[in-house]
Structure formats: C-alpha cells, structure tokens
Amino acid sequence: MSVDNDIVIQTHDLKKHYVMGSETVRALRGVDVSIERNEYIAIMGPSGSGKSTLMNLIGCLDTPTSGEYVLNGQPVQDLDDDDLARIRNREIGFVFQTFNLLPRASALHNVELPLIYAGVSSRERIERAKGALEQVDLADRMHHKPNELSGGQRQRVAIARALVNQPSIILADEPTGNLDSVTSEEIMTVFDALHDDGQTIIMVTHEPHITAHAERVITLRDGMIESHDAPRTVRAETV
Amino acid sequence: MRILEGIRIALQQIWAHKLKSVFTLIGVIIGITFLIAVITIVEGMNRYVQDDFAGAIFGINTFSVVRRNQVQTGSESQEHRRRQARNPYLTMRDVEVVRRAVPDAWRFSYSVDRGFSQVSYNERSRKNIRVIGGSDGYEAMQGWEVAEGRGMSPLDERKSLKVAVIGADIAERLFPNGSPIGKRIRLGSTRLEVVGVWERQGGLLGVIRDASVLVPISTFRETMAWQRNRIEEITVKARSIEEMQASMLEAEAALRRDRKLRPGEDNNFWLQTSSDLLGAWEKINKILFVALPGLVSISLVVGGIVIMNIMLLSVAGRIREIGIRKALGARRQDILFQFLAESSTLSLAGAAIGIGLGIGLGKTVDALTPLPASVPMWSIVVSLVLGLVVGVGSGIYPAYRAAKQDPIVALRYE
C-alpha cells in the first residue's frame, strides 16, 4: 500500500458480493481506485453498475467482501460497526440526494449532530455549527426547521453538516437529483468553492453537466471500472 | 450529552403528542398515583394512631386493668378467648389491690361506663351518648379540661352528688342558646345538675369526649348501675415508660396474689396498654404494605408494556432518522442510549405526574378527613426509581431493535 500522504483513498481489488436467495450478486468485481487529497471526482455509471455499492464502501457504511481499502492512511476493510461509525464521524461528510435532515430539528441542531457523536462540548458545537452554516451562507436561517427552508437551502444545511467535523472527504450522492436546474447550479457553486478551499469531493451522479465540475470521472459498468477520464471526454461521449 | 439528546427528543415527542402521551403513560401514572396515595394515607394513619389515637384513648405511660381483652387482633386462640370470657368482673376490692400495689403512680383512676344512652333537657335530647362513672382523677387521667364551669371534685364523689360534666356536642345539642351550667339534665330517671363542659376535642375520635357525660362513680353506682359492684377499668399513669412497666408488673403480681392464682396459671384479668391497640394497627399496616407492592407492580408492568409498544412504534417510524444518525457517526450504543433515555424520560414523566396526583389525593384526604396525610420523602424517591426501572426495562428491546439497524437499509427506508 502506498503511504503517500497525498493519497486519501486507495482501494485494491475491492469486491462486494450479495447473496440474494440462491443467487450471488457480484456488485463489485475488483475495483482499484486511488484518490488524492483535494481531488474533485465524479463517479458515474448506469443503475446496476455498482456505483451505489462503491459509494457505500467508500463511505464506510459497509465493508467489502474482499480487497483492501485504505482511507487517510488507515486500512478500514476489516473494522467493526463501532469503528466504522467513528470513521464516518471523523473522515466522511455525507451529502444525500434527499437531504436527510432531521425534520423536527432546527438547521443549527442538524449541523450539530456529527459533533454530538464526536463528543464535542455544547458551547464549541454551537460555535462550529454556526461557522459551517456561515460557510454555506445560511447563518440567518439557523433556527429554521427543514420544512421552513427551500430545497436548495436544505441541501446547503446538509453540506454544512457534512463540513462541520472537517472530514477528509465529502461524499455526495446525487446531491442535485431533487433540485431544479437553477438551484442545482447554485449547489454546484458551493461544491466548487469548497474544492477551491482544498476539500476533497467525491460525487456520485448520472448527470453529465454535473460531472463537468469534476476534475476526473470514474465510470463504472458491471461492477468494474470502465474508464478514468477527464470530464470533457465523458461529456462528449454521452452528449 | 447523548443522554441529553435522548431526553430532549423524548420531551419533544411528549409535547408534540400530548394526548397520546397521557394514554401511553396511564399505566405508570395510575401505578405511581396509587403508590403515593396509599403510602401517604397509611403513613398519615400511622402518625394519627401513634400520636392521637393511642394518646387520646390511653395516653402515654398508661396501663389499664380490665376484665378481658377488648382489642381483637386476630392472633389470639379460641381457647384464650374462651378463658378470657370466664374472667370475673373487677370490683372495688381489685381497685384497692391495684392502688396499694402502685403507691407511687402519678395518676390513678377507675371507672364504669355505659354506652348508647340518651340524655335530655326539656324537649331536647341526644342519643348515643356514653355515660361514665369516673373516680376522682378521671378527667386528669384522660387529660380532659373544662371550657366552662368546673370539673369533678373529690367532694362530688364522696357525697355522691347528682352532678355531671358534659361533652361539647351534648352541650351544643341540649343548650343551643345559653349556658348549660346549673341546668338539670335527665339521664333515664335520674336528674343531674350540669357543673361543667369540656373543651371540644373534635375530629374522628371527638365522639369519645364530646359525646360523653361524666358523673361521680359513687353516684353512678347508686343510681344507674344494675351491677353495683362492677368496675370496668382501673387505670394507672406513670411518669415514664420504665416506671409504667414496673408498675404494671407490681399490679399484676398483687392481683395474682389477691386472686390466689397458682404459678403457671393464666391471669384471669387483662392488662391493657396502648401497644395493644398499636399492635392491631400494625397488623393492618403490614397487610397493606404486603398487598401494595403487588398491586403497584401489576399496573407498572402493564404501563411498561404500553411504553414498550409505543417505543416500538416510535422506532419503526424513525428508521430513516436512525440511518441518518448512524451515517453521521452514531454508534450502536449511542442509538441504544438515545432510545433508552427516551423511554426513561417518558416513564419518569409518568411517574412525576403520578407523584403529583398522589400528593393531590393525599392532600384531599387531609382536607376532608381528620387523617393527617403526609407524603414521606422516601415514597417519592421510590416512585422515581420505579419510574426509571420501568422506563429502562420497557425501552431495552425497542432500543436494541433501533441500534442494530443497518445504516444503508435505514437510509433508504421510506
């Protein structure tokens, strides 16, 4: 394994098999990915290509059937549930298509959540959560509940929540899938700004114009990597 | 901190669904209300019996010689009861025997009484009164003070004067407007001059003093008693409990000697102290305290099952939330604690409501009856501990179900 400090994610021959009744589904059939710090990666692929599975593995929500995965210098393929929870808390900031905010909690409390599980004191939590909301321009809405916010604002709260614990990577799963095109662009601008600040971003998407924001596109097909490309080529191919 | 989060969520849930919460908590509320109310009332009774009741009837450091045991606690054998029924009546001879046996007694008196009598003055009358023929010192023994007129005097007894001191209820009934002093009341065929009225005792036991008529024992025996020689009760009051116990032994020995009882033979009289009465009460008390945990635990178990069901529903409705929390770094134990804190908060809220209602019930009893209802601190502590136990107990299974959710599945849950 590489000990290169600039490598954030390194996988080797990553496989994931699911047993569905009598059948074994090979969702990932040996994936090698290497992602450097401050890279902006898009993962593409048709449904069933294994991109959700890869995202779950990278996001430490699941463990591989075989293969190796080193996240920020730490092998994580064999960790148990609680260790994975700790890794998710410290290393990964999730942004979901459906926002996944707690409906009854204020924006501020939603952003505080990862810090609660990190064991940060209440005063520091509020300070840092406010800071993260300022970063996405929502400081004035911090006491609003999700149902009092627009779709774009909700996703910005989710991004603030992903940022608040200063993770190694931001892992976004179709972050603009539930948004109109104007709001989508607005959200993509937020991601661009984060990237400019040095954040590593991995985005799962099937929308070509979204991939245009990325520096590199990984395309999956049938559980294997089909191509590593610069975004423009992908765009040219699919359009 | 994570526990705080659980408590916060629980309070939010309770507040958002107030009516549902009340129904959820009804088992716990009823159980704890009942617990507090019963303990409060029993403790009140306890204090009442010890401080007022025993004191009012016997006074402290007091013992009585009577013919037979009158306080039935249920533990005496048939045989004992039959033997007691054959005891001879007390007589003036026994009075003198006891008097000589306890020369240092603080107070000494003897009496005869008759219940369910009727007293009248002109057209007015009062039924169900007690007529007491008391020796000199009877009022002092009972601690009865006159509010008007005077009490019995040694002269009244010596001359068998037809005088009476009456209770406040009787005075009020027969003489609604005016003083009873100097008036002649009728007891059966006897006319008696009222010389005094006692202070009102009031309360549950007020009937003992407030509806009594006291006449000198000599007068009673000459005019009213149909068994002239009988004495019902000889009462001795000592200055301390130790003295009382010593005097009681002296009196017992003297009576046995006088009645020529052989060693090993049972007393053919009965020595009665306030502890006889207290013993009877303690027995009732014990039964209550044995039955109470059973009744309370039934309602708490039912309450716990209801809370468990609500918690299972709550977990099922918040799978997505669990997924989100896990994705953000919540470990199994964090989720477990969250739901345990929630069920405990629910249950403790129920316990708190129950404590409030229980205290309210106790206060109502306090206000409406002469029982002094006091909520002991320990019953509140016990209630809160029980609330916590029910909360944790009913939350374990739902919390475990929540904690073992797979974050990937939970996140996609609709």
PDB file of C-alpha atoms in Angstrom, chain B residues 57 71-72 93 110 140 142 149 168 181 207-208 211 274-275 290 329 364 414:
ATOM      1  CA  ILE B  57     -57.638   6.662  74.465  1.00  0.00           C
ATOM      2  CA  VAL B  71     -58.706  -5.338  71.341  1.00  0.00           C
ATOM      3  CA  GLN B  72     -59.001  -8.226  68.947  1.00  0.00           C
ATOM      4  CA  ARG B  93     -61.532  -4.871  96.006  1.00  0.00           C
ATOM      5  CA  TYR B 110     -61.182   3.772  87.884  1.00  0.00           C
ATOM      6  CA  ALA B 140     -56.946  14.361  84.815  1.00  0.00           C
ATOM      7  CA  GLN B 142     -57.867  11.444  80.332  1.00  0.00           C
ATOM      8  CA  GLY B 149     -67.831  25.632  84.767  1.00  0.00           C
ATOM      9  CA  ALA B 168     -69.259  19.872  73.882  1.00  0.00           C
ATOM     10  CA  ILE B 181     -74.182  25.345  83.850  1.00  0.00           C
ATOM     11  CA  VAL B 207     -67.050  11.333  69.871  1.00  0.00           C
ATOM     12  CA  ILE B 208     -65.247   9.821  72.833  1.00  0.00           C
ATOM     13  CA  ALA B 211     -70.490  12.897  73.409  1.00  0.00           C
ATOM     14  CA  SER B 274     -51.600   1.466  74.144  1.00  0.00           C
ATOM     15  CA  SER B 275     -49.307  -1.048  72.490  1.00  0.00           C
ATOM     16  CA  VAL B 290     -47.666  -6.572  51.621  1.00  0.00           C
ATOM     17  CA  GLY B 329     -21.237   8.658  13.250  1.00  0.00           C
ATOM     18  CA  THR B 364     -57.653  15.909  49.551  1.00  0.00           C
ATOM     19  CA  GLU B 414     -39.293   5.276   3.124  1.00  0.00           C
TER      20      GLU B 414
END
